[in-house]
């Protein structure tokens, strides 16, 4: 019970923190909307894939900034009895909840505007965007030192995914390959089997969460030692 109480408290704190950055969140959401609408005007058959990648960028960037903003407050919570796993899980839950809401709205909009060939593939693509993008942003935020490096890595990952042909073998090395394959199927293109894409997405998600946990635990541990030494002095 104590574990889940700490997790839910951490999630509530993260939600309030994000709620104070409404303007930033609106800007982050507006960019993928603009990307999707511009692509729909010039190349409608590719619009769903571009829209999915735009939402992926928005969620990964939000998760990155949430992770970075927690670096100052969470070491003190660790000293108060919270574990790094509880704090990370709370942050993951609130970001996934918001991500699923955003992806559901994106799926609804793209379903109306783009008239997909397969609504099931569209829904699966949008769901996987949230499942993968949030851990991606958390992993980048846990590993890299500043928001500049983290933002560049996320932009690079999304940009490379946008530029690669759908049948390129290099897509397998990118975490967003599964939702983009499904988005392409929704747009009428051929793609890998959905079962294979779900397996690939699951492996990437598990790997990214593991990276986040290990890197964040080490970072919090170092900060806790510094705090304890400072109090002792």
mmCIF file of C-alpha atoms in Angstrom:
data_model
loop_
_atom_site.group_PDB
_atom_site.id
_atom_site.type_symbol
_atom_site.label_atom_id
_atom_site.label_comp_id
_atom_site.label_asym_id
_atom_site.label_seq_id
_atom_site.Cartn_x
_atom_site.Cartn_y
_atom_site.Cartn_z
ATOM 1 C CA UNK A 1 0.000 0.000 0.000
ATOM 2 C CA UNK A 2 2.814 2.397 0.853
ATOM 3 C CA UNK A 3 4.424 1.756 -2.532
ATOM 4 C CA UNK A 4 1.307 2.695 -4.497
ATOM 5 C CA UNK A 5 0.602 5.649 -2.232
ATOM 6 C CA UNK A 6 4.049 7.022 -3.065
ATOM 7 C CA UNK A 7 3.554 6.279 -6.777
ATOM 8 C CA UNK A 8 0.208 8.087 -6.898
ATOM 9 C CA UNK A 9 1.583 11.011 -4.902
ATOM 10 C CA UNK A 10 4.516 11.287 -7.317
ATOM 11 C CA UNK A 11 2.097 11.142 -10.254
ATOM 12 C CA UNK A 12 -0.045 13.901 -8.741
ATOM 13 C CA UNK A 13 3.006 16.098 -8.181
ATOM 14 C CA UNK A 14 4.165 15.557 -11.743
ATOM 15 C CA UNK A 15 0.706 16.340 -13.088
ATOM 16 C CA UNK A 16 0.576 19.616 -11.177
ATOM 17 C CA UNK A 17 4.041 20.518 -12.383
ATOM 18 C CA UNK A 18 3.053 19.932 -15.999
ATOM 19 C CA UNK A 19 -0.190 21.830 -15.465
ATOM 20 C CA UNK A 20 1.792 24.951 -14.606
ATOM 21 C CA UNK A 21 3.410 24.834 -18.049
ATOM 22 C CA UNK A 22 0.232 25.095 -20.110
ATOM 23 C CA UNK A 23 1.689 27.478 -22.691
ATOM 24 C CA UNK A 24 4.646 25.200 -23.343
ATOM 25 C CA UNK A 25 2.340 22.185 -23.672
ATOM 26 C CA UNK A 26 0.118 24.044 -26.146
ATOM 27 C CA UNK A 27 3.147 24.892 -28.272
ATOM 28 C CA UNK A 28 4.365 21.290 -28.168
ATOM 29 C CA UNK A 29 0.925 20.072 -29.294
ATOM 30 C CA UNK A 30 0.549 22.744 -31.988
ATOM 31 C CA UNK A 31 3.716 21.690 -33.824
ATOM 32 C CA UNK A 32 2.584 18.136 -34.725
ATOM 33 C CA UNK A 33 -0.828 19.497 -35.713
ATOM 34 C CA UNK A 34 0.864 21.902 -38.129
ATOM 35 C CA UNK A 35 3.089 19.104 -39.466
ATOM 36 C CA UNK A 36 0.116 16.831 -40.084
ATOM 37 C CA UNK A 37 -2.039 19.482 -41.759
ATOM 38 C CA UNK A 38 0.776 20.649 -44.027
ATOM 39 C CA UNK A 39 1.494 17.073 -45.100
ATOM 40 C CA UNK A 40 -2.196 16.366 -45.628
ATOM 41 C CA UNK A 41 -2.365 19.336 -47.989
ATOM 42 C CA UNK A 42 0.641 18.245 -50.062
ATOM 43 C CA UNK A 43 0.698 14.447 -49.779
ATOM 44 C CA UNK A 44 -2.428 13.045 -48.088
ATOM 45 C CA UNK A 45 -1.306 9.418 -48.389
ATOM 46 C CA UNK A 46 1.639 10.122 -46.070
ATOM 47 C CA UNK A 47 -0.200 12.400 -43.664
ATOM 48 C CA UNK A 48 -1.036 9.731 -41.058
ATOM 49 C CA UNK A 49 2.598 8.680 -40.744
ATOM 50 C CA UNK A 50 3.733 12.283 -40.387
ATOM 51 C CA UNK A 51 0.990 12.956 -37.847
ATOM 52 C CA UNK A 52 2.004 9.932 -35.770
ATOM 53 C CA UNK A 53 5.640 11.022 -35.781
ATOM 54 C CA UNK A 54 4.641 14.552 -34.831
ATOM 55 C CA UNK A 55 2.709 13.291 -31.817
ATOM 56 C CA UNK A 56 5.652 11.035 -30.933
ATOM 57 C CA UNK A 57 7.956 14.060 -30.911
ATOM 58 C CA UNK A 58 5.520 16.012 -28.720
ATOM 59 C CA UNK A 59 5.209 13.231 -26.140
ATOM 60 C CA UNK A 60 8.918 12.411 -26.055
ATOM 61 C CA UNK A 61 9.790 16.093 -25.621
ATOM 62 C CA UNK A 62 7.237 16.504 -22.828
ATOM 63 C CA UNK A 63 8.633 13.427 -21.064
ATOM 64 C CA UNK A 64 12.160 14.794 -21.475
ATOM 65 C CA UNK A 65 11.300 18.131 -19.858
ATOM 66 C CA UNK A 66 9.346 16.385 -17.091
ATOM 67 C CA UNK A 67 12.370 14.225 -16.340
ATOM 68 C CA UNK A 68 14.768 17.161 -16.303
ATOM 69 C CA UNK A 69 12.532 19.319 -14.112
ATOM 70 C CA UNK A 70 12.402 16.540 -11.502
ATOM 71 C CA UNK A 71 16.154 16.499 -10.915
ATOM 72 C CA UNK A 72 16.063 19.213 -8.263
ATOM 73 C CA UNK A 73 13.043 18.053 -6.262
ATOM 74 C CA UNK A 74 13.230 14.271 -6.336
ATOM 75 C CA UNK A 75 16.500 13.797 -4.375
ATOM 76 C CA UNK A 76 14.771 15.483 -1.431
ATOM 77 C CA UNK A 77 11.833 13.101 -1.818
ATOM 78 C CA UNK A 78 14.283 10.198 -1.775
ATOM 79 C CA UNK A 79 15.554 11.438 1.584
ATOM 80 C CA UNK A 80 11.919 11.593 2.760
ATOM 81 C CA UNK A 81 11.463 7.872 2.069
ATOM 82 C CA UNK A 82 10.489 7.682 -1.606
ATOM 83 C CA UNK A 83 12.372 5.260 -3.841
ATOM 84 C CA UNK A 84 13.620 6.193 -7.299
ATOM 85 C CA UNK A 85 11.401 3.431 -8.751
ATOM 86 C CA UNK A 86 8.281 4.930 -7.132
ATOM 87 C CA UNK A 87 9.063 8.390 -8.475
ATOM 88 C CA UNK A 88 9.846 7.134 -11.962
ATOM 89 C CA UNK A 89 6.710 4.986 -12.087
ATOM 90 C CA UNK A 90 4.559 7.916 -10.948
ATOM 91 C CA UNK A 91 6.004 10.127 -13.648
ATOM 92 C CA UNK A 92 5.544 7.364 -16.227
ATOM 93 C CA UNK A 93 1.883 6.864 -15.286
ATOM 94 C CA UNK A 94 0.851 10.510 -15.546
ATOM 95 C CA UNK A 95 2.734 10.971 -18.821
ATOM 96 C CA UNK A 96 1.195 7.835 -20.305
ATOM 97 C CA UNK A 97 -2.278 8.967 -19.255
ATOM 98 C CA UNK A 98 -1.787 12.324 -20.938
ATOM 99 C CA UNK A 99 -0.174 10.604 -23.912
ATOM 100 C CA UNK A 100 -3.117 8.280 -24.439
ATOM 101 C CA UNK A 101 -5.525 11.226 -24.299
ATOM 102 C CA UNK A 102 -3.498 13.143 -26.881
ATOM 103 C CA UNK A 103 -3.128 10.079 -29.111
ATOM 104 C CA UNK A 104 -6.857 9.361 -28.912
ATOM 105 C CA UNK A 105 -7.631 12.917 -30.030
ATOM 106 C CA UNK A 106 -5.032 12.599 -32.818
ATOM 107 C CA UNK A 107 -6.549 9.292 -33.965
ATOM 108 C CA UNK A 108 -10.022 10.833 -33.996
ATOM 109 C CA UNK A 109 -8.851 13.839 -36.024
ATOM 110 C CA UNK A 110 -6.853 11.750 -38.513
ATOM 111 C CA UNK A 111 -9.722 9.294 -38.823
ATOM 112 C CA UNK A 112 -12.046 12.122 -39.862
ATOM 113 C CA UNK A 113 -9.641 14.061 -42.078
ATOM 114 C CA UNK A 114 -7.536 11.318 -43.685
ATOM 115 C CA UNK A 115 -10.176 8.562 -43.887
ATOM 116 C CA UNK A 116 -7.734 5.697 -43.196
ATOM 117 C CA UNK A 117 -7.905 2.356 -44.956
ATOM 118 C CA UNK A 118 -7.781 0.591 -41.593
ATOM 119 C CA UNK A 119 -9.091 2.255 -38.449
ATOM 120 C CA UNK A 120 -7.670 -0.599 -36.376
ATOM 121 C CA UNK A 121 -4.145 0.068 -37.642
ATOM 122 C CA UNK A 122 -4.607 3.787 -36.974
ATOM 123 C CA UNK A 123 -5.691 3.172 -33.375
ATOM 124 C CA UNK A 124 -2.860 0.695 -32.808
ATOM 125 C CA UNK A 125 -0.327 3.134 -34.263
ATOM 126 C CA UNK A 126 -1.484 5.973 -32.024
ATOM 127 C CA UNK A 127 -1.513 3.754 -28.931
ATOM 128 C CA UNK A 128 2.032 2.553 -29.620
ATOM 129 C CA UNK A 129 3.161 6.143 -30.152
ATOM 130 C CA UNK A 130 2.279 6.874 -26.516
ATOM 131 C CA UNK A 131 3.690 3.593 -25.209
ATOM 132 C CA UNK A 132 7.091 4.138 -26.855
ATOM 133 C CA UNK A 133 7.493 7.928 -26.942
ATOM 134 C CA UNK A 134 7.068 8.512 -23.206
ATOM 135 C CA UNK A 135 9.765 5.974 -22.196
ATOM 136 C CA UNK A 136 11.973 7.372 -24.961
ATOM 137 C CA UNK A 137 11.772 10.873 -23.510
ATOM 138 C CA UNK A 138 12.339 9.577 -19.972
ATOM 139 C CA UNK A 139 15.374 7.555 -21.047
ATOM 140 C CA UNK A 140 16.914 10.516 -22.870
ATOM 141 C CA UNK A 141 16.254 12.760 -19.867
ATOM 142 C CA UNK A 142 17.820 10.253 -17.484
ATOM 143 C CA UNK A 143 20.980 9.749 -19.550
ATOM 144 C CA UNK A 144 21.809 13.162 -21.003
ATOM 145 C CA UNK A 145 22.832 16.148 -18.862
ATOM 146 C CA UNK A 146 20.787 19.045 -20.307
ATOM 147 C CA UNK A 147 17.635 19.791 -22.265
ATOM 148 C CA UNK A 148 19.643 20.905 -25.325
ATOM 149 C CA UNK A 149 21.311 17.531 -25.849
ATOM 150 C CA UNK A 150 18.074 15.692 -25.098
ATOM 151 C CA UNK A 151 16.010 17.772 -27.500
ATOM 152 C CA UNK A 152 18.581 17.299 -30.269
ATOM 153 C CA UNK A 153 18.567 13.527 -29.792
ATOM 154 C CA UNK A 154 14.758 13.377 -29.988
ATOM 155 C CA UNK A 155 14.671 15.668 -33.026
ATOM 156 C CA UNK A 156 17.343 13.505 -34.627
ATOM 157 C CA UNK A 157 15.448 10.281 -33.972
ATOM 158 C CA UNK A 158 12.204 11.674 -35.398
ATOM 159 C CA UNK A 159 13.975 13.384 -38.308
ATOM 160 C CA UNK A 160 15.797 10.226 -39.350
ATOM 161 C CA UNK A 161 12.550 8.285 -39.138
ATOM 162 C CA UNK A 162 10.864 10.848 -41.381
ATOM 163 C CA UNK A 163 13.611 10.730 -43.979
ATOM 164 C CA UNK A 164 14.036 6.960 -44.274
ATOM 165 C CA UNK A 165 12.059 4.958 -46.851
ATOM 166 C CA UNK A 166 9.516 2.670 -45.272
ATOM 167 C CA UNK A 167 11.291 -0.471 -46.514
ATOM 168 C CA UNK A 168 14.732 0.578 -45.227
ATOM 169 C CA UNK A 169 16.373 -1.944 -42.903
ATOM 170 C CA UNK A 170 17.638 0.972 -40.800
ATOM 171 C CA UNK A 171 14.088 1.485 -39.503
ATOM 172 C CA UNK A 172 14.508 -1.582 -37.303
ATOM 173 C CA UNK A 173 17.147 0.284 -35.291
ATOM 174 C CA UNK A 174 14.736 3.116 -34.480
ATOM 175 C CA UNK A 175 12.254 2.838 -31.603
ATOM 176 C CA UNK A 176 9.347 4.397 -33.498
ATOM 177 C CA UNK A 177 9.414 1.921 -36.382
ATOM 178 C CA UNK A 178 6.438 -0.125 -35.133
ATOM 179 C CA UNK A 179 3.875 2.712 -34.837
ATOM 180 C CA UNK A 180 5.026 4.227 -38.131
ATOM 181 C CA UNK A 181 4.643 0.875 -39.905
ATOM 182 C CA UNK A 182 1.114 0.616 -38.557
ATOM 183 C CA UNK A 183 0.405 4.232 -39.528
ATOM 184 C CA UNK A 184 1.588 3.427 -43.044
ATOM 185 C CA UNK A 185 -0.769 0.445 -43.169
ATOM 186 C CA UNK A 186 -3.574 2.741 -42.054
ATOM 187 C CA UNK A 187 -2.690 5.058 -44.934
ATOM 188 C CA UNK A 188 -2.996 2.259 -47.459
ATOM 189 C CA UNK A 189 0.638 1.199 -47.767
ATOM 190 C CA UNK A 190 2.004 -2.262 -47.104
ATOM 191 C CA UNK A 191 3.760 -2.897 -43.819
ATOM 192 C CA UNK A 192 4.993 -5.585 -41.502
ATOM 193 C CA UNK A 193 2.549 -7.854 -39.710
ATOM 194 C CA UNK A 194 0.862 -6.201 -36.700
ATOM 195 C CA UNK A 195 1.954 -9.023 -34.379
ATOM 196 C CA UNK A 196 5.598 -8.462 -35.277
ATOM 197 C CA UNK A 197 5.220 -4.727 -34.752
ATOM 198 C CA UNK A 198 3.664 -5.246 -31.309
ATOM 199 C CA UNK A 199 6.557 -7.513 -30.334
ATOM 200 C CA UNK A 200 9.100 -4.984 -31.580
ATOM 201 C CA UNK A 201 7.347 -2.153 -29.737
ATOM 202 C CA UNK A 202 7.241 -4.190 -26.525
ATOM 203 C CA UNK A 203 10.979 -4.885 -26.664
ATOM 204 C CA UNK A 204 11.845 -1.245 -27.281
ATOM 205 C CA UNK A 205 9.516 -0.048 -24.522
ATOM 206 C CA UNK A 206 10.940 -2.496 -21.988
ATOM 207 C CA UNK A 207 14.498 -1.547 -22.957
ATOM 208 C CA UNK A 208 13.831 2.179 -22.677
ATOM 209 C CA UNK A 209 12.152 1.812 -19.277
ATOM 210 C CA UNK A 210 15.103 -0.263 -18.054
ATOM 211 C CA UNK A 211 17.552 2.408 -19.234
ATOM 212 C CA UNK A 212 15.481 5.068 -17.472
ATOM 213 C CA UNK A 213 15.399 3.140 -14.208
ATOM 214 C CA UNK A 214 19.119 2.372 -14.121
ATOM 215 C CA UNK A 215 20.282 5.832 -15.196
ATOM 216 C CA UNK A 216 17.816 7.670 -12.932
ATOM 217 C CA UNK A 217 18.671 5.525 -9.901
ATOM 218 C CA UNK A 218 22.363 6.275 -10.359
ATOM 219 C CA UNK A 219 21.761 9.987 -10.824
ATOM 220 C CA UNK A 220 19.497 10.209 -7.766
ATOM 221 C CA UNK A 221 21.991 8.177 -5.732
ATOM 222 C CA UNK A 222 24.792 10.585 -6.542
ATOM 223 C CA UNK A 223 22.648 13.586 -5.645
ATOM 224 C CA UNK A 224 21.570 11.933 -2.388
ATOM 225 C CA UNK A 225 25.176 11.384 -1.383
ATOM 226 C CA UNK A 226 25.981 15.026 -2.133
ATOM 227 C CA UNK A 227 22.982 16.175 -0.088
ATOM 228 C CA UNK A 228 23.902 13.957 2.868
ATOM 229 C CA UNK A 229 27.512 15.157 2.783
ATOM 230 C CA UNK A 230 26.357 18.780 2.638
ATOM 231 C CA UNK A 231 24.102 18.288 5.673
ATOM 232 C CA UNK A 232 26.886 16.546 7.539
ATOM 233 C CA UNK A 233 29.248 19.416 6.866
#
